[in-house]
Short mmCIF file of C-alpha atoms and ligand atoms in Angstrom, two decimals:
data_model
loop_
_atom_site.label_atom_id
_atom_site.label_comp_id
_atom_site.label_asym_id
_atom_site.label_seq_id
_atom_site.Cartn_x
_atom_site.Cartn_y
_atom_site.Cartn_z
CA MET A 390 19.84 -16.96 20.36
CA THR A 391 20.21 -19.07 17.18
CA PRO A 392 19.61 -17.01 14.07
CA GLY A 393 16.47 -18.28 12.35
CA ARG A 394 15.02 -17.90 8.91
CA LEU A 395 12.24 -15.52 8.05
CA ILE A 396 8.91 -17.06 7.08
CA VAL A 397 6.87 -14.39 5.29
CA VAL A 398 3.15 -14.75 4.67
CA SER A 399 1.35 -12.38 2.32
CA ASN A 400 -1.56 -12.51 -0.07
CA ARG A 401 0.46 -11.37 -3.12
CA GLU A 402 3.48 -13.39 -4.13
CA PRO A 403 6.93 -11.92 -4.87
CA TYR A 404 7.31 -13.77 -8.20
CA ILE A 405 4.39 -14.45 -10.53
CA HIS A 406 4.49 -16.81 -13.53
CA GLU A 407 2.18 -15.90 -16.38
CA TRP A 408 1.54 -17.43 -19.78
CA ASN A 409 2.14 -15.14 -22.72
CA LYS A 410 2.49 -15.70 -26.48
CA SER A 411 6.09 -16.83 -26.24
CA GLY A 412 5.62 -19.12 -23.23
CA ILE A 413 5.93 -18.59 -19.48
CA ARG A 414 7.22 -15.29 -18.11
CA CYS A 415 8.19 -14.53 -14.53
CA LYS A 416 7.27 -11.09 -13.19
CA MET A 417 7.97 -9.35 -9.92
CA PRO A 418 5.05 -7.18 -8.86
CA ILE A 419 5.74 -3.45 -8.43
CA GLY A 420 5.56 -2.26 -4.87
CA GLY A 421 7.57 -1.48 -1.81
CA LEU A 422 6.94 -4.63 0.16
CA VAL A 423 8.44 -7.05 -2.33
CA ALA A 424 11.32 -4.67 -3.04
CA ALA A 425 12.15 -4.55 0.67
CA LEU A 426 11.57 -8.12 1.74
CA ASP A 427 12.95 -9.99 -1.26
CA PRO A 428 16.58 -9.01 -0.53
CA VAL A 429 16.18 -10.04 3.11
CA MET A 430 14.68 -13.34 2.07
CA GLN A 431 17.55 -13.87 -0.32
CA LYS A 432 20.00 -13.29 2.52
CA THR A 433 18.26 -15.43 5.11
CA ARG A 434 17.06 -18.17 2.76
CA GLY A 435 13.62 -18.36 4.30
CA VAL A 436 10.20 -19.28 2.95
CA TRP A 437 7.61 -16.90 1.47
CA ILE A 438 4.06 -18.25 1.55
CA ALA A 439 1.51 -16.58 -0.75
CA TRP A 440 -1.47 -17.12 -3.01
CA GLY A 441 -0.33 -18.57 -6.34
CA SER A 442 -2.34 -16.22 -8.52
CA GLY A 443 -0.40 -16.34 -11.82
CA SER A 444 -1.82 -18.19 -14.84
CA ALA A 445 1.32 -20.35 -15.11
CA ASP A 446 2.15 -20.58 -11.40
CA ALA A 447 1.10 -24.22 -11.13
CA GLU A 448 3.47 -25.25 -13.94
CA MET A 449 6.54 -24.18 -11.98
CA VAL A 450 6.17 -25.88 -8.60
CA ASP A 451 6.57 -29.25 -6.90
CA GLU A 452 3.66 -31.21 -5.47
CA LYS A 453 3.69 -29.02 -2.31
CA GLY A 454 3.44 -25.83 -4.39
CA ARG A 455 7.10 -24.96 -3.75
CA LEU A 456 9.75 -23.46 -6.01
CA LEU A 457 13.09 -21.79 -5.46
CA VAL A 458 13.42 -18.11 -6.36
CA PRO A 459 14.83 -16.06 -8.02
CA GLU A 460 15.07 -18.41 -10.99
CA ASP A 461 18.56 -17.37 -12.11
CA ASP A 462 20.08 -17.56 -8.61
CA PRO A 463 17.80 -19.59 -6.32
CA ARG A 464 18.05 -18.31 -2.76
CA TYR A 465 14.77 -18.96 -0.97
CA THR A 466 11.55 -20.95 -1.22
CA LEU A 467 8.28 -19.56 -2.48
CA ARG A 468 5.37 -21.73 -1.40
CA ARG A 469 2.26 -21.11 -3.40
CA ILE A 470 -1.20 -21.74 -1.96
CA TRP A 471 -3.97 -22.42 -4.46
CA LEU A 472 -7.34 -20.76 -4.10
CA SER A 473 -10.52 -21.84 -5.87
CA PRO A 474 -12.62 -19.22 -7.71
CA LYS A 475 -15.12 -19.38 -4.81
CA GLU A 476 -12.33 -18.71 -2.31
CA VAL A 477 -10.97 -15.81 -4.34
CA SER A 478 -14.46 -14.39 -4.53
CA GLU A 479 -15.36 -14.83 -0.83
CA TYR A 480 -12.05 -14.52 1.02
CA TYR A 481 -10.29 -11.92 -1.16
CA PHE A 482 -12.99 -9.88 -2.93
CA GLY A 483 -15.44 -10.68 -0.15
CA PHE A 484 -14.06 -10.55 3.37
CA ALA A 485 -10.80 -8.68 2.75
CA ASN A 486 -12.09 -6.15 0.20
CA ARG A 487 -15.77 -5.82 1.15
CA VAL A 488 -15.60 -6.10 4.93
CA ILE A 489 -12.20 -5.29 6.41
CA TRP A 490 -11.17 -2.76 3.71
CA PRO A 491 -14.29 -0.54 3.87
CA VAL A 492 -14.63 -0.72 7.66
CA CYS A 493 -10.98 0.13 8.30
CA HIS A 494 -11.32 3.07 5.88
CA LEU A 495 -14.41 4.33 7.75
CA PHE A 496 -16.80 3.34 4.95
CA GLN A 497 -18.70 0.85 7.09
CA GLU A 498 -21.92 1.44 5.15
CA LYS A 499 -20.25 0.07 2.01
CA ALA A 500 -19.36 -3.21 3.75
CA ARG A 501 -21.24 -6.48 3.11
CA TYR A 502 -21.26 -8.45 6.32
CA LEU A 503 -21.99 -11.85 4.79
CA SER A 504 -21.37 -14.96 6.85
CA GLU A 505 -20.19 -16.89 3.77
CA TYR A 506 -17.37 -14.34 3.34
CA TRP A 507 -16.39 -14.88 6.95
CA GLU A 508 -16.52 -18.69 6.71
CA THR A 509 -14.29 -18.75 3.64
CA TYR A 510 -11.91 -16.20 5.16
CA ARG A 511 -11.54 -18.50 8.19
CA GLU A 512 -10.94 -21.52 5.96
CA VAL A 513 -8.30 -19.75 3.89
CA ASN A 514 -6.57 -18.49 7.05
CA GLN A 515 -6.58 -22.08 8.30
CA ARG A 516 -5.05 -23.38 5.06
CA PHE A 517 -2.28 -20.77 5.15
CA THR A 518 -1.72 -21.64 8.82
CA GLU A 519 -1.26 -25.34 8.00
CA ALA A 520 1.20 -24.54 5.22
CA THR A 521 3.12 -22.20 7.54
CA LEU A 522 3.30 -24.90 10.21
CA GLU A 523 4.72 -27.32 7.67
CA GLU A 524 7.42 -24.86 6.64
CA THR A 525 8.48 -23.53 10.06
CA ASN A 526 11.46 -24.77 12.08
CA PRO A 527 11.70 -24.13 15.84
CA GLU A 528 14.08 -21.15 15.49
CA ASP A 529 12.25 -19.46 12.57
CA HIS A 530 10.46 -16.09 12.77
CA ILE A 531 7.08 -15.67 11.11
CA TRP A 532 6.13 -12.31 9.63
CA ILE A 533 2.53 -12.07 8.41
CA HIS A 534 1.33 -9.21 6.22
CA ASP A 535 -1.93 -7.41 6.16
CA ILE A 536 -5.66 -7.75 6.47
CA HIS A 537 -5.91 -11.08 4.66
CA PHE A 538 -4.53 -13.10 7.57
CA SER A 539 -5.75 -11.55 10.82
CA LEU A 540 -6.59 -14.96 12.30
CA MET A 541 -3.20 -16.50 11.66
CA PRO A 542 -1.14 -15.17 14.59
CA ALA A 543 -3.39 -16.83 17.20
CA ALA A 544 -3.85 -19.99 15.12
CA LEU A 545 -0.07 -20.35 14.77
CA ARG A 546 0.52 -19.46 18.41
CA LYS A 547 -1.51 -22.49 19.55
CA GLU A 548 0.89 -24.81 17.78
CA LEU A 549 4.09 -22.78 18.08
CA PRO A 550 4.22 -21.28 21.57
CA ASP A 551 7.89 -20.34 21.28
CA ASN A 552 8.33 -19.00 17.73
CA ASP A 553 8.45 -15.25 17.09
CA ILE A 554 5.30 -14.13 15.28
CA ALA A 555 4.65 -10.59 13.99
CA LEU A 556 2.09 -8.95 11.73
CA PHE A 557 2.12 -5.66 9.86
CA TRP A 558 -1.26 -4.08 9.04
CA HIS A 559 -0.95 -1.97 5.87
CA ILE A 560 -4.18 0.02 6.08
CA PRO A 561 -5.68 2.29 8.76
CA PHE A 562 -7.09 0.83 11.95
CA PRO A 563 -10.35 2.64 12.72
CA PRO A 564 -11.79 3.80 16.05
CA TRP A 565 -13.76 1.20 18.01
CA GLU A 566 -17.14 2.74 17.07
CA THR A 567 -16.40 1.82 13.45
CA PHE A 568 -14.46 -1.40 13.91
CA SER A 569 -17.20 -2.80 16.13
CA CYS A 570 -19.55 -2.92 13.10
CA ILE A 571 -17.81 -6.15 12.09
CA PRO A 572 -19.81 -9.02 13.57
CA TRP A 573 -16.63 -11.09 13.90
CA ARG A 574 -14.58 -8.31 15.52
CA ARG A 575 -13.75 -10.37 18.61
CA GLU A 576 -12.25 -13.23 16.59
CA ILE A 577 -10.21 -10.76 14.50
CA LEU A 578 -8.79 -8.96 17.54
CA GLU A 579 -8.08 -12.24 19.28
CA GLY A 580 -6.39 -13.52 16.12
CA LEU A 581 -4.12 -10.48 15.94
CA MET A 582 -3.23 -10.72 19.63
CA GLY A 583 -1.50 -14.03 18.93
CA ALA A 584 1.44 -11.98 17.59
CA ASP A 585 4.39 -10.78 19.70
CA LEU A 586 4.55 -7.60 17.66
CA LEU A 587 1.87 -5.79 15.68
CA GLY A 588 2.89 -2.94 13.39
CA PHE A 589 0.77 -0.09 12.01
CA HIS A 590 1.73 2.95 9.93
CA THR A 591 0.85 5.65 12.48
CA SER A 592 0.47 6.24 16.18
CA SER A 593 -3.24 6.99 15.79
CA TYR A 594 -3.88 3.54 14.25
CA VAL A 595 -1.96 2.04 17.20
CA ALA A 596 -4.17 4.01 19.60
CA ASN A 597 -7.33 2.91 17.75
CA PHE A 598 -6.29 -0.73 17.87
CA LEU A 599 -5.48 -0.56 21.59
CA GLY A 600 -8.78 1.24 22.21
CA SER A 601 -10.67 -1.55 20.46
CA VAL A 602 -8.91 -4.20 22.55
CA ARG A 603 -9.80 -2.28 25.74
CA LYS A 604 -13.47 -2.24 24.75
CA GLU A 605 -13.75 -5.83 23.55
CA PHE A 606 -11.55 -7.39 26.25
CA PRO A 607 -12.07 -5.44 29.49
CA ASP A 608 -9.96 -8.04 31.31
CA ALA A 609 -6.88 -7.36 29.11
CA GLN A 610 -4.18 -5.07 30.52
CA VAL A 611 -3.56 -2.44 27.88
CA SER A 612 -0.82 0.21 28.04
CA HIS A 613 0.03 2.78 25.33
CA SER A 614 2.08 0.22 23.40
CA ALA A 615 1.37 -3.28 24.68
CA ILE A 616 -1.37 -5.69 25.66
CA ARG A 617 -1.13 -8.38 28.31
CA TYR A 618 -3.85 -10.94 27.78
CA LYS A 619 -4.11 -14.55 28.94
CA GLY A 620 -0.50 -14.48 30.18
CA ARG A 621 0.99 -13.27 26.88
CA VAL A 622 2.24 -9.89 25.76
CA THR A 623 1.64 -8.31 22.34
CA ARG A 624 3.61 -5.15 21.62
CA VAL A 625 1.88 -2.67 19.30
CA ARG A 626 3.97 0.01 17.55
CA ALA A 627 3.94 2.46 14.66
CA PHE A 628 6.39 1.87 11.79
CA PRO A 629 5.65 4.33 8.97
CA ILE A 630 6.55 2.51 5.76
CA GLY A 631 8.95 4.18 3.30
CA ILE A 632 9.92 3.65 -0.33
CA ASP A 633 13.10 2.43 -1.98
CA ASN A 634 14.25 6.02 -2.34
CA ALA A 635 17.68 5.33 -3.87
CA GLU A 636 16.07 3.22 -6.57
CA TYR A 637 13.36 5.81 -7.33
CA ARG A 638 15.89 8.65 -7.52
CA ASP A 639 18.16 6.57 -9.66
CA MET A 640 15.47 5.52 -12.11
CA GLY A 641 13.79 8.94 -12.13
CA SER A 642 16.99 10.77 -13.10
CA ARG A 643 17.85 8.55 -16.08
CA GLU A 644 18.49 10.51 -19.26
CA SER A 645 15.81 8.56 -21.15
CA ILE A 646 13.18 9.53 -18.56
CA LYS A 647 14.27 13.19 -18.63
CA ARG A 648 14.15 13.26 -22.43
CA ARG A 649 10.68 11.72 -22.57
CA ALA A 650 9.46 14.06 -19.82
CA ASN A 651 10.64 17.14 -21.75
CA LYS A 652 9.08 15.85 -24.94
CA LEU A 653 5.73 15.26 -23.26
CA ARG A 654 5.73 18.70 -21.66
CA ASN A 655 6.43 20.36 -25.02
CA LYS A 656 3.74 18.31 -26.69
CA MET A 657 1.16 19.19 -24.06
CA GLY A 658 1.88 22.88 -24.62
CA VAL A 659 0.86 23.98 -21.13
CA LYS A 660 2.82 25.97 -18.54
CA GLN A 661 1.94 23.82 -15.56
CA ILE A 662 0.90 20.23 -14.89
CA ILE A 663 -1.02 18.85 -11.91
CA LEU A 664 -0.85 15.11 -11.24
CA GLY A 665 -2.87 12.46 -9.42
CA VAL A 666 -1.80 8.78 -9.37
CA ASP A 667 -3.98 6.25 -7.62
CA ARG A 668 -5.62 2.90 -7.74
CA LEU A 669 -9.22 3.58 -8.71
CA ASP A 670 -10.48 3.17 -5.16
CA TYR A 671 -13.20 5.12 -3.32
CA THR A 672 -10.71 5.82 -0.50
CA LYS A 673 -8.39 7.78 -2.77
CA GLY A 674 -10.57 10.91 -3.08
CA ILE A 675 -10.33 11.18 -6.88
CA LEU A 676 -13.82 12.60 -7.34
CA ASN A 677 -13.39 15.41 -4.78
CA ARG A 678 -10.01 16.22 -6.33
CA LEU A 679 -11.61 16.63 -9.77
CA LEU A 680 -14.35 18.79 -8.26
CA ALA A 681 -11.67 20.97 -6.65
CA PHE A 682 -9.95 21.33 -10.02
CA GLU A 683 -13.28 22.32 -11.61
CA LYS A 684 -13.86 24.89 -8.88
CA PHE A 685 -10.33 26.20 -9.37
CA LEU A 686 -10.84 26.67 -13.13
CA GLU A 687 -14.17 28.40 -12.51
CA SER A 688 -12.71 30.86 -10.06
CA HIS A 689 -9.37 31.41 -11.82
CA PRO A 690 -10.15 31.74 -15.54
CA LYS A 691 -6.68 33.18 -16.20
CA TYR A 692 -5.37 29.60 -15.96
CA LEU A 693 -7.64 28.29 -18.74
CA GLY A 694 -5.51 26.82 -21.51
CA LYS A 695 -2.37 27.14 -19.37
CA LEU A 696 -2.43 24.01 -17.27
CA SER A 697 -3.64 20.43 -17.40
CA PHE A 698 -4.52 17.89 -14.78
CA ILE A 699 -3.30 14.34 -15.44
CA GLN A 700 -5.16 11.74 -13.40
CA VAL A 701 -3.85 8.18 -13.60
CA ALA A 702 -6.33 5.75 -12.08
CA SER A 703 -5.41 2.07 -12.31
CA PRO A 704 -8.37 -0.33 -12.36
CA THR A 705 -8.72 -2.35 -9.20
CA ARG A 706 -11.39 -4.70 -7.76
CA SER A 707 -13.56 -3.72 -10.72
CA SER A 708 -16.02 -6.58 -10.22
CA ILE A 709 -17.26 -4.97 -6.99
CA ASN A 710 -20.34 -2.72 -7.39
CA GLU A 711 -19.05 0.16 -5.27
CA TYR A 712 -16.00 0.37 -7.55
CA LYS A 713 -18.13 0.29 -10.72
CA GLU A 714 -20.31 3.11 -9.40
CA MET A 715 -17.32 5.25 -8.44
CA LYS A 716 -15.72 4.71 -11.86
CA ARG A 717 -18.94 5.87 -13.51
CA GLN A 718 -19.09 9.03 -11.37
CA ILE A 719 -15.46 9.87 -12.07
CA GLU A 720 -15.81 9.38 -15.82
CA GLU A 721 -18.96 11.50 -15.83
CA THR A 722 -17.14 14.27 -13.96
CA VAL A 723 -14.13 14.17 -16.28
CA GLY A 724 -16.51 14.41 -19.25
CA ARG A 725 -18.45 17.29 -17.72
CA VAL A 726 -15.38 19.35 -16.74
CA ASN A 727 -13.69 18.78 -20.08
CA GLY A 728 -16.94 19.54 -21.92
CA LYS A 729 -17.27 22.80 -20.02
CA PHE A 730 -13.71 24.14 -20.47
CA GLN A 731 -12.05 22.30 -23.35
CA ARG A 732 -10.59 24.20 -26.32
CA PRO A 733 -9.49 22.78 -29.68
CA GLN A 734 -5.82 22.76 -28.61
CA TRP A 735 -6.29 22.16 -24.90
CA THR A 736 -7.70 19.44 -22.66
CA PRO A 737 -8.14 20.37 -18.98
CA ILE A 738 -8.22 16.80 -17.56
CA ILE A 739 -6.24 13.95 -19.07
CA TYR A 740 -7.70 10.80 -17.56
CA ILE A 741 -5.77 7.53 -17.85
CA ASN A 742 -7.73 4.53 -16.63
CA ARG A 743 -5.16 1.75 -16.76
CA GLN A 744 -2.07 0.50 -15.04
CA ILE A 745 0.87 2.21 -16.69
CA PRO A 746 4.51 1.04 -16.74
CA SER A 747 6.67 2.30 -13.90
CA ASP A 748 8.89 4.41 -16.21
CA GLU A 749 5.80 6.34 -17.32
CA ILE A 750 4.84 6.96 -13.69
CA LEU A 751 8.38 8.24 -13.08
CA MET A 752 8.15 10.50 -16.11
CA LEU A 753 4.88 11.95 -14.81
CA TYR A 754 6.39 12.47 -11.34
CA ARG A 755 9.20 14.40 -13.03
CA ILE A 756 7.04 16.75 -15.05
CA ALA A 757 4.31 17.45 -12.51
CA ASP A 758 4.50 20.92 -10.97
CA VAL A 759 1.97 19.88 -8.37
CA ALA A 760 1.08 16.43 -7.06
CA MET A 761 -2.36 16.16 -5.49
CA VAL A 762 -2.37 13.24 -3.06
CA THR A 763 -5.73 13.79 -1.46
CA PRO A 764 -7.21 10.49 -0.27
CA ILE A 765 -10.36 10.55 1.85
CA ILE A 766 -8.36 8.20 4.04
CA ASP A 767 -5.24 6.10 3.40
CA GLY A 768 -3.03 3.88 5.55
CA MET A 769 0.13 5.64 4.39
CA ASN A 770 0.15 6.48 0.62
CA LEU A 771 3.38 5.75 -1.17
CA VAL A 772 2.64 8.02 -4.14
CA ALA A 773 3.33 11.07 -1.92
CA LYS A 774 6.79 9.69 -1.08
CA GLU A 775 7.56 8.58 -4.64
CA TYR A 776 6.73 12.05 -6.00
CA VAL A 777 8.97 13.77 -3.43
CA SER A 778 11.77 11.34 -4.25
CA VAL A 779 11.68 11.80 -8.03
CA ASN A 780 10.62 15.44 -8.53
CA ASP A 781 13.08 18.28 -7.93
CA ASN A 782 10.99 21.44 -8.37
CA GLY A 783 7.37 20.63 -7.63
CA ILE A 784 5.10 20.89 -4.66
CA LEU A 785 2.99 18.34 -2.80
CA ILE A 786 -0.61 18.86 -1.75
CA LEU A 787 -1.41 16.18 0.81
CA SER A 788 -4.60 15.07 2.54
CA GLU A 789 -4.58 15.36 6.31
CA PHE A 790 -6.20 11.90 6.32
CA ALA A 791 -3.34 10.09 4.57
CA GLY A 792 -1.11 8.29 7.07
CA ALA A 793 1.78 10.03 5.29
CA SER A 794 0.66 13.40 6.68
CA GLU A 795 1.80 12.39 10.18
CA GLU A 796 5.42 12.56 8.93
CA MET A 797 5.05 14.86 5.91
CA ASP A 798 3.37 17.73 7.72
CA THR A 799 5.27 20.51 5.95
CA ALA A 800 3.43 19.73 2.67
CA ILE A 801 0.37 21.82 1.76
CA ILE A 802 -2.10 19.94 3.94
CA VAL A 803 -5.77 19.86 2.89
CA ASN A 804 -9.06 18.43 4.05
CA PRO A 805 -10.21 16.26 1.12
CA TYR A 806 -13.88 16.91 1.91
CA ASP A 807 -13.39 20.69 1.61
CA ILE A 808 -13.56 21.36 -2.13
CA ASP A 809 -13.12 25.14 -1.78
CA SER A 810 -10.01 24.88 0.32
CA MET A 811 -8.51 22.30 -2.07
CA ALA A 812 -9.14 24.74 -4.93
CA ASN A 813 -7.41 27.47 -2.89
CA ALA A 814 -4.51 25.13 -2.13
CA LEU A 815 -4.10 24.57 -5.87
CA GLU A 816 -3.93 28.31 -6.48
CA ARG A 817 -1.34 28.64 -3.70
CA ALA A 818 0.75 25.75 -5.05
CA LEU A 819 0.68 27.01 -8.63
CA SER A 820 1.72 30.54 -7.75
CA MET A 821 4.38 29.70 -5.16
CA SER A 822 7.93 31.06 -5.39
CA ILE A 823 10.83 28.63 -5.78
CA GLU A 824 12.10 29.63 -2.31
CA GLU A 825 8.81 28.81 -0.66
CA LYS A 826 8.54 25.51 -2.52
CA ASN A 827 12.00 24.55 -1.35
CA ARG A 828 11.18 25.51 2.21
CA ILE A 829 8.23 23.13 2.07
CA MET A 830 9.82 20.32 0.09
CA GLN A 831 13.33 20.16 1.58
CA PRO A 832 12.26 18.51 4.87
CA LEU A 833 10.16 16.05 2.84
CA ARG A 834 13.13 15.17 0.64
CA GLU A 835 15.20 14.53 3.75
CA LEU A 836 12.43 12.38 5.19
CA VAL A 837 12.18 10.05 2.19
CA VAL A 838 15.96 9.61 2.23
CA GLU A 839 16.19 8.88 5.95
CA HIS A 840 13.01 6.90 6.42
CA ASP A 841 13.20 4.68 3.38
CA ILE A 842 11.92 1.12 3.09
CA PHE A 843 15.16 -0.29 4.50
CA TRP A 844 14.90 1.97 7.55
CA TRP A 845 11.36 0.63 8.03
CA LEU A 846 12.52 -2.94 7.76
CA ASP A 847 15.40 -2.43 10.20
CA ALA A 848 13.13 -0.59 12.65
CA PHE A 849 10.59 -3.40 12.58
CA ILE A 850 13.15 -6.17 12.96
CA GLU A 851 14.99 -4.34 15.73
CA GLU A 852 11.81 -3.81 17.71
CA TRP A 853 10.83 -7.43 17.15
CA GLY A 854 14.20 -8.39 18.60
CA ILE A 855 14.84 -11.30 16.27
CA ASP A 856 18.23 -12.43 15.09
CA LEU A 857 18.34 -12.63 11.31
CA GLU A 858 21.87 -11.61 10.49
CA ILE A 859 20.79 -9.26 7.74
CA GLY A 860 23.05 -6.52 6.43
CA VAL A 861 22.24 -3.21 8.04
CA ASN A 862 24.98 -0.88 6.84
CA ASP A 863 24.18 1.35 3.88
CA GLU A 864 26.67 -0.16 1.51
CA GLU A 865 25.42 -3.66 2.09
CA LYS A 866 21.81 -2.58 1.80
CA HIS A 867 22.56 -1.11 -1.56
CA THR A 868 24.22 -4.28 -2.81
CA ILE A 869 21.39 -6.53 -1.75
CA GLN A 870 18.88 -4.11 -3.08
CA LYS A 871 20.54 -4.19 -6.49
CA LYS A 872 20.54 -7.95 -6.50
CA ALA A 873 16.77 -7.91 -6.30
CA GLN A 874 16.36 -6.17 -9.66
P1 ADQ B 1476 -2.25 1.05 -1.94
O1 ADQ B 1476 -3.64 1.36 -1.51
O2 ADQ B 1476 -2.10 0.24 -3.15
O3 ADQ B 1476 -1.41 0.38 -0.75
P2 ADQ B 1476 -0.22 3.27 -2.26
O4 ADQ B 1476 0.52 3.32 -0.98
O5 ADQ B 1476 -0.51 4.62 -2.82
O6 ADQ B 1476 -1.62 2.54 -2.14
O7 ADQ B 1476 0.63 2.45 -3.33
C1 ADQ B 1476 0.23 2.36 -4.67
C2 ADQ B 1476 1.41 1.93 -5.52
O8 ADQ B 1476 0.94 1.59 -6.83
C3 ADQ B 1476 2.44 3.02 -5.70
O9 ADQ B 1476 3.72 2.44 -5.68
C4 ADQ B 1476 2.14 3.62 -7.10
O10 ADQ B 1476 3.26 4.10 -7.78
C5 ADQ B 1476 1.56 2.41 -7.82
N1 ADQ B 1476 0.50 2.82 -8.80
C6 ADQ B 1476 -0.62 3.48 -8.53
N2 ADQ B 1476 -1.34 3.68 -9.67
C7 ADQ B 1476 -0.64 3.12 -10.65
C8 ADQ B 1476 -0.84 2.99 -12.09
N3 ADQ B 1476 -1.91 3.47 -12.70
N4 ADQ B 1476 0.09 2.35 -12.79
C9 ADQ B 1476 1.18 1.83 -12.17
N5 ADQ B 1476 1.43 1.93 -10.85
C10 ADQ B 1476 0.54 2.56 -10.11
C11 ADQ B 1476 -1.67 -0.07 0.60
C12 ADQ B 1476 -2.30 0.97 1.52
C13 ADQ B 1476 -1.46 2.22 1.53
C14 ADQ B 1476 -0.03 1.89 1.97
C15 ADQ B 1476 0.52 0.71 1.16
C16 ADQ B 1476 1.86 0.21 1.73
O11 ADQ B 1476 -3.64 1.27 1.11
O12 ADQ B 1476 -2.01 3.20 2.40
O13 ADQ B 1476 0.80 3.01 1.78
O14 ADQ B 1476 -0.38 -0.39 1.15
O15 ADQ B 1476 1.73 -0.21 3.06
#
């Protein structure tokens, strides 16, 4: 087989150009996907196709929206696709974030099933498909990411019967009873079945997807990991995503981070710190977590003045009503709990409603005695893995409905709807001996080392069976990973 290039399609781009006071600045978004795929792209010199969302993006490209990245050592092509404000509103905030997102997170009553969202979603998928067709050579392999492009595999397949096409779905896939609420469910499933390989985070999402295909397409042959439909086979597998563990450990153990962490702890003047870090999304369970903390303080007054709860909640999709309403409820709850328990020298809940720099997140991971990762539902949840990677003495409380709990089942597992049991879990975590903490956390530390983002990438590419000639030994991984910084 001739080694081909990788053509990646994702909504977010790996390099963003923004205007600032001193001119144009290039930023790389934080996040595992870019960290993992950028080095591979640099090695295979492929094409990454994404929405050009930066304020200065258009200044940097040729007439086709292309530029070579990274700027200082150009290795691969970034092709930017332009979206009008109406398209951003209907395809991104509309169909992706107000139809697929809520339904896949079992919040189908929050979804807005508007046909204009669907029409624009189809149009944008078509535009990305055309750009992908323009960029793809016969031996190339196309890897599509996430809920924004569910129609692309089948649309590409029509034109490219022989290219390898795969898609990774980053959020949960719900049971059929929920997924079937989407009026355009058939088109979405058919779109996804154009891929040779579909990846999800967990085996239960795989089972849900296969169950939906069985219901919608009774004539398809569906096994526990593949679908045969109209003479083609789509393999469906679980690939639990990891983090760039070496990088997190490295950054988290820098002297400057340790110094700042100690300083903050002294300044806060409390014995123990509980931490939550999330996008401000209704799936993340922030409100129930705060209610559990309130319950805990009520039933364990001996802790008053001795611990604080830091909740970082970065604003996201804030133009959508459901997000505005949730923000209001959370702020009201923070105000009420603080009003009830606060003392002149002590604040029970420290609420930070903005995106904070990654070194501050690392510092918080270091000082937190307990991390509460208690989403109502979550595809995977990388915060759980980041905390385990950076923190050496703490303990993780994890929702049974985070995809991460399938692998991280030695953590203190809670039901995020059960406020009382979350309050009890907090008491258990805060009073745990070092030996017990280690017993719980050691297997998790091993997991984040072994199943890091590079393991995930290798597992996906191996299962896909494509020939990319990427470095797979640890030493080489590390070198390419460093190059991406
Ligand atoms: P997200 O829903 O965005 O991702 P998550 O996996 O927790 O959720 O990743 C969030 C990332 O943003 C983490 O790297 C975290 O450190 C960072 N972050 C969060 N709040 C921040 C803040 N205030 N300031 C700075 N950084 C912040 C989707 C799915 C997940 C899945 C991932 C990857 O919803 O379930 O794990 O994709 O597939």
